[in-house]
Coordinates of N, CA and C in Angstrom, one line a residue:
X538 N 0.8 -11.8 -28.2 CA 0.0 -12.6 -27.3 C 0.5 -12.6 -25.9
X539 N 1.9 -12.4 -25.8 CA 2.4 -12.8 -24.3 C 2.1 -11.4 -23.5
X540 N 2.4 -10.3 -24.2 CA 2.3 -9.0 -23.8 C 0.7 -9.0 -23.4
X541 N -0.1 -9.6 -24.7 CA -1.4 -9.4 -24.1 C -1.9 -10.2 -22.4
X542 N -1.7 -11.3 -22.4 CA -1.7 -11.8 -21.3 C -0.8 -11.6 -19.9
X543 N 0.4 -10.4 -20.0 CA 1.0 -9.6 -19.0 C 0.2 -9.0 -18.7
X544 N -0.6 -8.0 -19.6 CA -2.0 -6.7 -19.2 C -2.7 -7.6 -18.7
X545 N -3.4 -8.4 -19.2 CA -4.5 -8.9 -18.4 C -4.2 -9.6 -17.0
X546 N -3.0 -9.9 -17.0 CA -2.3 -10.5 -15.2 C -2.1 -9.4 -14.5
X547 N -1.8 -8.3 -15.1 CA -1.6 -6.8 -14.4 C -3.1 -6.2 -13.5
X548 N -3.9 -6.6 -14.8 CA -5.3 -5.9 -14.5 C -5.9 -6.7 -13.5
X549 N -6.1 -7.8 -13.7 CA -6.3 -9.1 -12.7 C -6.2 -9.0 -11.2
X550 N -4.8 -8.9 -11.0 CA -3.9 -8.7 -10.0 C -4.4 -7.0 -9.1
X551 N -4.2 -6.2 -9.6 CA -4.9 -4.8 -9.6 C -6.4 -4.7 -9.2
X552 N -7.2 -5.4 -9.8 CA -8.7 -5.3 -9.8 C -8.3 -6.2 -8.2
X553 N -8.4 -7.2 -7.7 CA -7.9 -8.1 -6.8 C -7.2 -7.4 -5.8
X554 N -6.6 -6.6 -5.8 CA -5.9 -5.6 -4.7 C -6.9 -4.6 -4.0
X555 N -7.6 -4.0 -5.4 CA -8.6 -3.0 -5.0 C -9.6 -3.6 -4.2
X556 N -10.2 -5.1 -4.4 CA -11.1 -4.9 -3.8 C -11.0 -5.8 -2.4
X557 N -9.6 -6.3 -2.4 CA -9.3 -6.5 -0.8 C -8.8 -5.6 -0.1
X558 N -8.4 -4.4 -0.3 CA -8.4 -3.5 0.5 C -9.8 -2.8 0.7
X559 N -10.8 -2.6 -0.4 CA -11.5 -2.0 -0.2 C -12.7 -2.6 1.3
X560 N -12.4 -4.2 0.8 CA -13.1 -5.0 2.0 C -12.7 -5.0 3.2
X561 N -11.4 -4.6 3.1 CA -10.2 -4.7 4.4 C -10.7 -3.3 5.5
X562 N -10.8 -2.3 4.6 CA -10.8 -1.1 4.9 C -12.7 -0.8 5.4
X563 N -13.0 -1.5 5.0 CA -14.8 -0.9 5.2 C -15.8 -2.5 5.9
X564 N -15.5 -3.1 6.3 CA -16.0 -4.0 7.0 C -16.1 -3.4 8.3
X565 N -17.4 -3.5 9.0 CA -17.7 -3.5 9.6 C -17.3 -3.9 11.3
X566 N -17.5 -3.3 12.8 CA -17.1 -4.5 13.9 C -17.9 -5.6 13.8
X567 N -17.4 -6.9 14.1 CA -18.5 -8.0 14.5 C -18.2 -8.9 16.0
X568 N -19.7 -9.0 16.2 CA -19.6 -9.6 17.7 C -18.7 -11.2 17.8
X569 N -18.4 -11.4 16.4 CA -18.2 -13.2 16.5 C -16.7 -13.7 17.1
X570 N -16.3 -12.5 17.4 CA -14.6 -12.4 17.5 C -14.4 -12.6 19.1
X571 N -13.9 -13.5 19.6 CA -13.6 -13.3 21.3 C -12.7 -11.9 21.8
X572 N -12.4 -11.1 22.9 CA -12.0 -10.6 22.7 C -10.6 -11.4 23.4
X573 N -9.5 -10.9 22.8 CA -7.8 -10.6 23.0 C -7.5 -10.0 23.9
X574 N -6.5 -11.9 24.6 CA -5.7 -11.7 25.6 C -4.7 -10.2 25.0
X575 N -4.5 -10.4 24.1 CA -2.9 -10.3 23.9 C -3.1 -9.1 23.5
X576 N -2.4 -7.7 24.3 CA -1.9 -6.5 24.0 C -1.6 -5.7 22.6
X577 N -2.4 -5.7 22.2 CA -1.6 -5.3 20.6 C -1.7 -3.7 20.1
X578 N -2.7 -3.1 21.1 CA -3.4 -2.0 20.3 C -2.5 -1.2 19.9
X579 N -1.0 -1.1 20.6 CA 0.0 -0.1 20.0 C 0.5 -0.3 18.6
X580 N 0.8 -1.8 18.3 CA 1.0 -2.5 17.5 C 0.0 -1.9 16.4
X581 N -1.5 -2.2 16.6 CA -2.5 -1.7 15.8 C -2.2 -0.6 15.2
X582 N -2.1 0.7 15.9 CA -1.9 1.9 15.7 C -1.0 2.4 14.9
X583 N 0.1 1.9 15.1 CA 1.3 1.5 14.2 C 0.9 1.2 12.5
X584 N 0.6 0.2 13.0 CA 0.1 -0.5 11.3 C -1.0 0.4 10.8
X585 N -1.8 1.0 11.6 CA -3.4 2.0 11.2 C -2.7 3.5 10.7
X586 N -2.0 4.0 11.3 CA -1.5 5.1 10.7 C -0.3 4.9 9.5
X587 N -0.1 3.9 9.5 CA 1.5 3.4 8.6 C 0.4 3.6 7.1
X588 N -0.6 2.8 7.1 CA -1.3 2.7 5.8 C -2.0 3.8 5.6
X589 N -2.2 4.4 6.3 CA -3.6 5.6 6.2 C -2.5 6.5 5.6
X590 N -1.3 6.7 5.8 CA -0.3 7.6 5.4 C 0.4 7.1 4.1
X591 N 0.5 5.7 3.8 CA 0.7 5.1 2.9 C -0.1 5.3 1.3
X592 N -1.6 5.5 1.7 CA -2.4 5.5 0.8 C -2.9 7.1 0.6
X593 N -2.7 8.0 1.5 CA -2.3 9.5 1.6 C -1.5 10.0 0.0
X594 N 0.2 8.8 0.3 CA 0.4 9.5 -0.7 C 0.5 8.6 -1.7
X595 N -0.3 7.3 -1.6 CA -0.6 7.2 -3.6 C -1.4 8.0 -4.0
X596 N -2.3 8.3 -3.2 CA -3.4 9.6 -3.7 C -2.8 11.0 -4.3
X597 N -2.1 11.2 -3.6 CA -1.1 12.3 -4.0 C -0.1 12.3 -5.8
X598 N 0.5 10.4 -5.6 CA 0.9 10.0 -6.4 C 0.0 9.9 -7.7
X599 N -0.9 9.7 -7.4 CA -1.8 9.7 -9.0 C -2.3 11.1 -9.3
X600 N -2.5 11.6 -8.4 CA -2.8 13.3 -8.3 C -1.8 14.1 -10.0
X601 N -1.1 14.0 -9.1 CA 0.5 14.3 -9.9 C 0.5 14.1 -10.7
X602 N 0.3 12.5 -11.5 CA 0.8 12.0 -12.4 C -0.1 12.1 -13.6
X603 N -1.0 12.8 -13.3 CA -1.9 13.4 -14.3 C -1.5 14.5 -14.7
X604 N -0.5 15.4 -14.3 CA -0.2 16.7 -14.9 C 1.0 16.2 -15.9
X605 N 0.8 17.4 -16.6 CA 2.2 17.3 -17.8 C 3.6 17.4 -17.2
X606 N 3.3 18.2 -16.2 CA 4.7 18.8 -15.5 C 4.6 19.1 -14.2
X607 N 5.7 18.6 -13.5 CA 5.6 19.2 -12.0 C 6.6 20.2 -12.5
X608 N 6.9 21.3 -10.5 CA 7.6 21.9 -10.3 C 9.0 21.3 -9.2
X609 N 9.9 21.4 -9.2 CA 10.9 21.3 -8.4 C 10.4 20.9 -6.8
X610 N 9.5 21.7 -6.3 CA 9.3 21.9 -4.9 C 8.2 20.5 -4.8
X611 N 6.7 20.5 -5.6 CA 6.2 19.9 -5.8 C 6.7 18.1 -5.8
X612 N 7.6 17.9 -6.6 CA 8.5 17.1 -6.2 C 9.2 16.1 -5.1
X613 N 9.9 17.5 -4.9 CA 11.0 17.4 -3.2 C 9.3 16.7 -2.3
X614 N 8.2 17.6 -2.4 CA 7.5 17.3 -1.2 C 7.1 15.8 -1.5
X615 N 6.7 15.0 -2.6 CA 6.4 14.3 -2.6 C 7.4 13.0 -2.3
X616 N 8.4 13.3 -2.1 CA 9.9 12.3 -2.5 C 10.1 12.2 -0.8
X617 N 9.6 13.5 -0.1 CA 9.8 13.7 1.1 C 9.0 12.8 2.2
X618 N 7.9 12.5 1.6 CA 7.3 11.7 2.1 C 7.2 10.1 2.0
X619 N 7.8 10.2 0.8 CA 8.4 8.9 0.4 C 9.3 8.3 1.2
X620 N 10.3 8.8 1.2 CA 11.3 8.8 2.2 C 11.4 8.5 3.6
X621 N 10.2 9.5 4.4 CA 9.8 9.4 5.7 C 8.9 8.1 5.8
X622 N 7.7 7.3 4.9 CA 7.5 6.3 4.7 C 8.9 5.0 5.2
X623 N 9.5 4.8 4.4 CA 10.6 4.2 4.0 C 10.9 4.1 5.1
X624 N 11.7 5.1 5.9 CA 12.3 5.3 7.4 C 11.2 4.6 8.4
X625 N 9.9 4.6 8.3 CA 9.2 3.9 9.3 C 8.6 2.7 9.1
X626 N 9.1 1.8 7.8 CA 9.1 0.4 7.4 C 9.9 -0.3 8.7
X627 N 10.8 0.1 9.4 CA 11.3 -0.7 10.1 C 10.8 -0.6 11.7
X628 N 9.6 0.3 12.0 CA 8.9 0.7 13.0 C 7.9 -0.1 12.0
X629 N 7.0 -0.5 11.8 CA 6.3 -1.7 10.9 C 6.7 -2.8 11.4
X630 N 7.9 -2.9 10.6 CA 7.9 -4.4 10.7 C 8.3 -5.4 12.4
X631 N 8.6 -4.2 13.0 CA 9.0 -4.1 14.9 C 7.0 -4.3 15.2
X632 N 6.6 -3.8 14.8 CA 5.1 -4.0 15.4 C 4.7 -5.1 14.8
X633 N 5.0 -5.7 13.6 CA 4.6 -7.0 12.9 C 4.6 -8.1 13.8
X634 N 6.1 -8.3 14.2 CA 6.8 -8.8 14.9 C 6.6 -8.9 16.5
X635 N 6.2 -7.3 17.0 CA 5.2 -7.5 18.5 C 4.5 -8.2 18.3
X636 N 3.2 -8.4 17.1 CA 1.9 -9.0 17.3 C 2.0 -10.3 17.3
X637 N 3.3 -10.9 16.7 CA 3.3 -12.1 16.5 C 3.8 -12.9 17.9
X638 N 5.1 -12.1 18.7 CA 5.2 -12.6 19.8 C 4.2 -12.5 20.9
X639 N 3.5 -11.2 21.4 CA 2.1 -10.8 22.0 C 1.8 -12.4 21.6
X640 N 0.8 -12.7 20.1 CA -0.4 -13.7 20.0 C 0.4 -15.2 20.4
X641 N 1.4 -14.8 20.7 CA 2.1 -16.3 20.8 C 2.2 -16.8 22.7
X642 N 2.8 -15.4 23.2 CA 2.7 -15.6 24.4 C 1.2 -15.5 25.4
X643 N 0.1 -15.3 24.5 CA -1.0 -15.3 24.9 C -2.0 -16.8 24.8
X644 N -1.6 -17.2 23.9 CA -1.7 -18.5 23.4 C -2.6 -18.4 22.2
X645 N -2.8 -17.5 21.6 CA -3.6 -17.0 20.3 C -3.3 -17.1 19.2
X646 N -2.2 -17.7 19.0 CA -1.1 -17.6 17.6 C -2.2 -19.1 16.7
X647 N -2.2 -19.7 17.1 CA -2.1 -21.0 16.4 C -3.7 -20.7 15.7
X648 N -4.4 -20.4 15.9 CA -6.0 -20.2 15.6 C -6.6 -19.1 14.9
X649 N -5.2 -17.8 14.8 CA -5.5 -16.7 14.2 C -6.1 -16.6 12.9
X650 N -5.7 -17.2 12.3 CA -6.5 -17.1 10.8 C -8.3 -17.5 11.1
X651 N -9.0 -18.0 11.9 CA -10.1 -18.7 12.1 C -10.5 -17.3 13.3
X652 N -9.3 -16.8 14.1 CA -10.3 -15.7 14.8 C -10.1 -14.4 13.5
X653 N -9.4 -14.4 12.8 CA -9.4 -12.7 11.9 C -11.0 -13.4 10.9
X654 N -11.1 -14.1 10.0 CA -12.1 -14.8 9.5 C -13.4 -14.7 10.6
X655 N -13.7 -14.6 11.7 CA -14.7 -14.5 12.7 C -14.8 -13.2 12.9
X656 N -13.9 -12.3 12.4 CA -14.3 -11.0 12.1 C -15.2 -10.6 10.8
X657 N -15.7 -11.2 10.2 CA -16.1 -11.3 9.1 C -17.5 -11.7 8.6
X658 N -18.8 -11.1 8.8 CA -19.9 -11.7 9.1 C -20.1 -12.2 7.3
X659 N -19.8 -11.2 6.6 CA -20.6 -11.7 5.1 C -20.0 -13.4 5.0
X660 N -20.7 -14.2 4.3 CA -19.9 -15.7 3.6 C -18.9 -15.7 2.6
X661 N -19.6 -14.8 1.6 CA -18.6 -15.4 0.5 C -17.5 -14.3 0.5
X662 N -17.6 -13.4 1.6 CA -16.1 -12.3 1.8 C -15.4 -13.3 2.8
X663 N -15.9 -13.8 3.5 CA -14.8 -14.6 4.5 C -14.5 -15.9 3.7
X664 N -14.8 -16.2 2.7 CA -14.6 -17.4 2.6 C -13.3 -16.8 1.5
X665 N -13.1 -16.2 0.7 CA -12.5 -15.3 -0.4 C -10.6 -15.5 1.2
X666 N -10.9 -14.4 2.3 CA -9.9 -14.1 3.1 C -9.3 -15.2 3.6
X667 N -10.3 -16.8 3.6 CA -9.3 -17.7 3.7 C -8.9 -18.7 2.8
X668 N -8.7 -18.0 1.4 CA -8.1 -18.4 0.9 C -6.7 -18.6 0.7
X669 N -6.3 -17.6 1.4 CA -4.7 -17.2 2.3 C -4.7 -17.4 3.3
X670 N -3.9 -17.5 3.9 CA -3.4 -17.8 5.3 C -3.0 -16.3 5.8
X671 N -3.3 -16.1 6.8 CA -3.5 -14.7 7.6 C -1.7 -15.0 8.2
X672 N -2.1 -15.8 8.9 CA -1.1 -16.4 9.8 C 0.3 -16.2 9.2
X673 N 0.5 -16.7 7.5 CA 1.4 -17.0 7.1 C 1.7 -15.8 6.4
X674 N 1.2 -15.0 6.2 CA 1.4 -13.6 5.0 C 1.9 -12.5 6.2
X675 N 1.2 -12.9 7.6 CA 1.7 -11.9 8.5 C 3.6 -12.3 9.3
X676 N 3.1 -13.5 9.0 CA 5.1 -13.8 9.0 C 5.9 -13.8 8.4
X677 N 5.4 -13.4 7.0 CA 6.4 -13.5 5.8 C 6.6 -11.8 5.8
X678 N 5.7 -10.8 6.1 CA 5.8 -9.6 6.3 C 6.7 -9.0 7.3
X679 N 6.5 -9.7 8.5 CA 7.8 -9.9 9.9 C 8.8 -9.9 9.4
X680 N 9.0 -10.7 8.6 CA 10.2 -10.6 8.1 C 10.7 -10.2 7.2
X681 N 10.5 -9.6 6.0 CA 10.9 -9.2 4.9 C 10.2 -7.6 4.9
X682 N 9.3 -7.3 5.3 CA 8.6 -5.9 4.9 C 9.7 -4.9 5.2
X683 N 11.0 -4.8 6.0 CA 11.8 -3.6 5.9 C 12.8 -3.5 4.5
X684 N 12.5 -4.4 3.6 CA 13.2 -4.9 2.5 C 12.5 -4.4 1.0
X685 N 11.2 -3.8 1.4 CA 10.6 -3.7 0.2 C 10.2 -1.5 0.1
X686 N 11.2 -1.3 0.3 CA 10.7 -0.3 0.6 C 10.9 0.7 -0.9
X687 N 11.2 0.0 -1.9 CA 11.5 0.6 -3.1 C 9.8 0.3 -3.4
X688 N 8.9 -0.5 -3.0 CA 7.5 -0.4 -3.4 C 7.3 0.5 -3.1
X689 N 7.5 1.9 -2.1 CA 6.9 2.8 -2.1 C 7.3 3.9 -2.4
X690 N 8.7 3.7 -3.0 CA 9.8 5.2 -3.9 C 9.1 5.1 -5.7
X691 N 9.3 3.7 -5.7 CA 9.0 3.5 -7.9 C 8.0 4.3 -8.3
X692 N 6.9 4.5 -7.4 CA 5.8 5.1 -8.4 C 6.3 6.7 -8.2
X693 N 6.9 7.0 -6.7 CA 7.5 8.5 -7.0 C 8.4 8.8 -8.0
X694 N 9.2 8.3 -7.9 CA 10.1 8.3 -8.6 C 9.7 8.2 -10.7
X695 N 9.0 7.3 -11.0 CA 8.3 7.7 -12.0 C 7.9 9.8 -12.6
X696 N 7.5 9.9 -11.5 CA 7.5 11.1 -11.7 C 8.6 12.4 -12.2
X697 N 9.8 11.9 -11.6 CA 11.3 12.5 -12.0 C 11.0 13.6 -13.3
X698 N 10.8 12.2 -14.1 CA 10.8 12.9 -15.8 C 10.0 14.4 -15.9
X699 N 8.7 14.5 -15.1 CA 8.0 15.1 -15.0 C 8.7 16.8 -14.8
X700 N 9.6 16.7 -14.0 CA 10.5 17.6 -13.5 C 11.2 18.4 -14.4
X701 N 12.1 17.4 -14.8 CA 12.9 17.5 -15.8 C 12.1 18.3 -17.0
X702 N 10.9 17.2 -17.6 CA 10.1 18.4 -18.7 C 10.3 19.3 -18.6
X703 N 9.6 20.2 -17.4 CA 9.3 21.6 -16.9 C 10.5 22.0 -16.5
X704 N 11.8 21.8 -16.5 CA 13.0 22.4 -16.5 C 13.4 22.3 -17.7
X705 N 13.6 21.4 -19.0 CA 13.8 21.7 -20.1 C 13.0 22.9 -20.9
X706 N 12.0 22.8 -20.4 CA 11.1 23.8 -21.1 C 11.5 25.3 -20.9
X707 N 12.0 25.6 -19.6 CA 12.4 27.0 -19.1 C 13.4 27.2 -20.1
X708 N 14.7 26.2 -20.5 CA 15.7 26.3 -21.0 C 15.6 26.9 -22.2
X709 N 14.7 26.4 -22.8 CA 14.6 26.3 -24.0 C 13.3 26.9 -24.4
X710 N 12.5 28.2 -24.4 CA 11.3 28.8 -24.6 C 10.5 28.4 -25.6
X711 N 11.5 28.3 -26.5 CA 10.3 28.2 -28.3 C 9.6 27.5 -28.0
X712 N 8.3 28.1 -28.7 CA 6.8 27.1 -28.4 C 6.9 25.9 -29.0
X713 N 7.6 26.2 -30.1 CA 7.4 25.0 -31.2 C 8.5 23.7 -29.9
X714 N 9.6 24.3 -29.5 CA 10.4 23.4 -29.0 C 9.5 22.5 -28.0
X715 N 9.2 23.8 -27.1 CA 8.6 23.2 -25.9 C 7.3 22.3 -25.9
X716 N 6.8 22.5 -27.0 CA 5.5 21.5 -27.3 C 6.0 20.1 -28.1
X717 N 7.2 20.5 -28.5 CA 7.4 18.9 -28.9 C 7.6 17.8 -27.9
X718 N 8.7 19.0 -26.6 CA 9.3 18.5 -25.4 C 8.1 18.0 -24.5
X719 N 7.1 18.7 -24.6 CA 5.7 17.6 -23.6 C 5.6 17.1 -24.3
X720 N 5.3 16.6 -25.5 CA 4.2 15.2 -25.9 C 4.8 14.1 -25.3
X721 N 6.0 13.7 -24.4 CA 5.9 12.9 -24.2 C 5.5 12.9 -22.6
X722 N 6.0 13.6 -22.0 CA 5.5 14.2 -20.8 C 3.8 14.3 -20.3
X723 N 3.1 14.9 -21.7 CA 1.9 14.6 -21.2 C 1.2 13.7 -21.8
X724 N 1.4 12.5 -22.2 CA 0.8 11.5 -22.7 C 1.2 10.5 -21.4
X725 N 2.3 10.9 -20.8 CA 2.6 9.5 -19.6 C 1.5 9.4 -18.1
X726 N 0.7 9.2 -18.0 CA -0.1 8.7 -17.1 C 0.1 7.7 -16.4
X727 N 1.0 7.8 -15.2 CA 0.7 5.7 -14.6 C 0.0 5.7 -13.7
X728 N -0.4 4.7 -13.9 CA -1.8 4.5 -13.1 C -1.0 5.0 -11.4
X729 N -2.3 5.3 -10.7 CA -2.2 4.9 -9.2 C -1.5 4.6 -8.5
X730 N -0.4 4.5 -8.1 CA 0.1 3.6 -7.2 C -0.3 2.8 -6.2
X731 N -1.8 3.3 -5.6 CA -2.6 2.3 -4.5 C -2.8 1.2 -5.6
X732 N -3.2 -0.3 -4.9 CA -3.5 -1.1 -5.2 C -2.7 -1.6 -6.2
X733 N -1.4 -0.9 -6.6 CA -0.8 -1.5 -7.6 C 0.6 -2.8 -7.3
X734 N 0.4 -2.9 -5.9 CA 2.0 -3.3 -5.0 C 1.2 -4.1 -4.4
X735 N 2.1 -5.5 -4.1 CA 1.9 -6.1 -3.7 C 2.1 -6.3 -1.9
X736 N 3.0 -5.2 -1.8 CA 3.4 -4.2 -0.1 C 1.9 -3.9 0.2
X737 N 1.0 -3.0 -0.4 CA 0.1 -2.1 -0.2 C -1.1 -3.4 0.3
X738 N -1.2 -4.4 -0.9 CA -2.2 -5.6 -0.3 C -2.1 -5.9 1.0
X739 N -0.7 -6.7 1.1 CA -0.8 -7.1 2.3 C -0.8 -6.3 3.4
X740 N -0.2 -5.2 3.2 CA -0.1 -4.0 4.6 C -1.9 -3.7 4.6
X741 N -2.7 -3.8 4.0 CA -3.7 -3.6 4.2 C -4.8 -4.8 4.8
X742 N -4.4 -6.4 4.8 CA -5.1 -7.1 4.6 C -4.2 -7.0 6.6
X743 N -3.1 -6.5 6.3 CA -2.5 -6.8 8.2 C -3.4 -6.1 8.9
X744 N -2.9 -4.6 8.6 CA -4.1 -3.6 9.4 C -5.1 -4.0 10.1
X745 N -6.0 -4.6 8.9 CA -7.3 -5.1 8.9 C -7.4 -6.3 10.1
X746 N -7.0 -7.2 9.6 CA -6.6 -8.1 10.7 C -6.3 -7.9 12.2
X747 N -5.4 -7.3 12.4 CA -4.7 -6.5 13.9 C -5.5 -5.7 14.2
X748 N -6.0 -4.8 14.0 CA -7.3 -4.0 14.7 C -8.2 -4.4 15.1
X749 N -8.7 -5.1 13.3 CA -10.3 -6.3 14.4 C -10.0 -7.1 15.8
X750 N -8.5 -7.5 15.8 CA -8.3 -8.1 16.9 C -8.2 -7.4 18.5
X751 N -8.0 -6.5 17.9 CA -7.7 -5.2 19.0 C -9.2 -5.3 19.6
X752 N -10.4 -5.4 18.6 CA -11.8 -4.8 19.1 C -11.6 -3.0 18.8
X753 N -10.5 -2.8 18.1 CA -10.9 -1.4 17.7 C -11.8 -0.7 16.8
X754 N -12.0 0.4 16.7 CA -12.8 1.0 15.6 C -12.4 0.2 14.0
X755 N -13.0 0.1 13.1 CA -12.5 -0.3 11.6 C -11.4 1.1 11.6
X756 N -10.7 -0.6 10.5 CA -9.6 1.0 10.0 C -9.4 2.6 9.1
X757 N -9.4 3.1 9.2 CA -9.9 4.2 8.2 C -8.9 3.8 6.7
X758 N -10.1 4.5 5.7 CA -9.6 3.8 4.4 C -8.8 4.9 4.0

């Protein structure tokens, strides 16, 4: 029973991720938003390409994780990107951090959650976005987001075994061997990595937020 109700918190949680990013990512501009004192667009840009590159390679990451077996190189490239991610968590969380001092020295900090929500024409989507605090998810990110950067190695890393198969296999040719040596290899599927992190939500629900403020184009999904 307890197991059962871990899946269903998993799926929950998951189903809930997809579809705030999805709304994050494909809303519309709206006229309801005043436009911003406060300088941010580099800031924006920052966070706009951090996630577009982010979600690049969960794509990539579920790609993969559908095969029985990678190759060596296949790998490296994906790990590589991982990595270079990781390294620009702390170029993130420096832009988190600009937006919050910018909205502060502008006098825009205190109201933010009521102007990102004024980005928002549908009702029952805006009313959903303030159920959280904008304000407070984007300070708790300020500060901790260079700390979580193992959210975007685990699902690479998952992959490892993958490697490994397909270098056991060389070792050892017999069919009989090598077909034993995948079944476990190709039965392992994990899900996606988008939408499965709780990094990915919020970096998405920030984007979203900081651009509309910008008056920039929507974010690309």
């Amino acid at each position: 029973m307890r197991n059962s109700r871990a899946k269903l918190s998993r799926r929950t949680f998951v189903a809930l991720c997809s579809l705030a990013v999805t709304v994050f990512a494909q809303l519309g501009p709206s006229s309801t938003a005043a436009a911003p004192k406060a300088e941010i667009a580099n800031e924006a840009r920052t966070l706009d390409k951090f996630v577009d590159d982010l979600f690049k390679l969960d794509r990539k990451t579920g790609e993969l994780s559908k095969r029985a077996s990678l190759n060596q190189a296949e790998f490296d490239s994906l790990k590589g990107s991982a990595d270079d991610l990781k390294r620009r968590l702390a170029e993130v969380q420096n832009a988190l951090r600009g937006v919050i001092t910018k909205l502060k020295a502008a006098g825009e900090w205190d109201d933010i959650d009521s102007r990102v929500a004024g980005t928002i024409s549908d009702a029952s989507l805006r009313a959903r976005f303030r159920q959280t605090s904008f304000k407070r998810e984007l300070e708790e990110l300020a500060a901790n987001v260079a700390n979580q950067s193992s959210e975007i190695s685990d699902p690479v890393e998952l992959l490892r075994r993958k490697v490994s198969a397909r270098s056991r296999d060389s070792v050892f040719p017999s069919a009989g061997y090598a077909l034993a040596w995948q079944a476990e290899p190709a039965a392992y599927h994990p899900e996606p990595a988008m939408f499965t992190s709780g990094l990915r939500c919020s970096l998405s629900k920030m984007r979203y937020g900081v651009v509309k403020l910008t008056g920039a184009a929507t974010a690309r999904a």
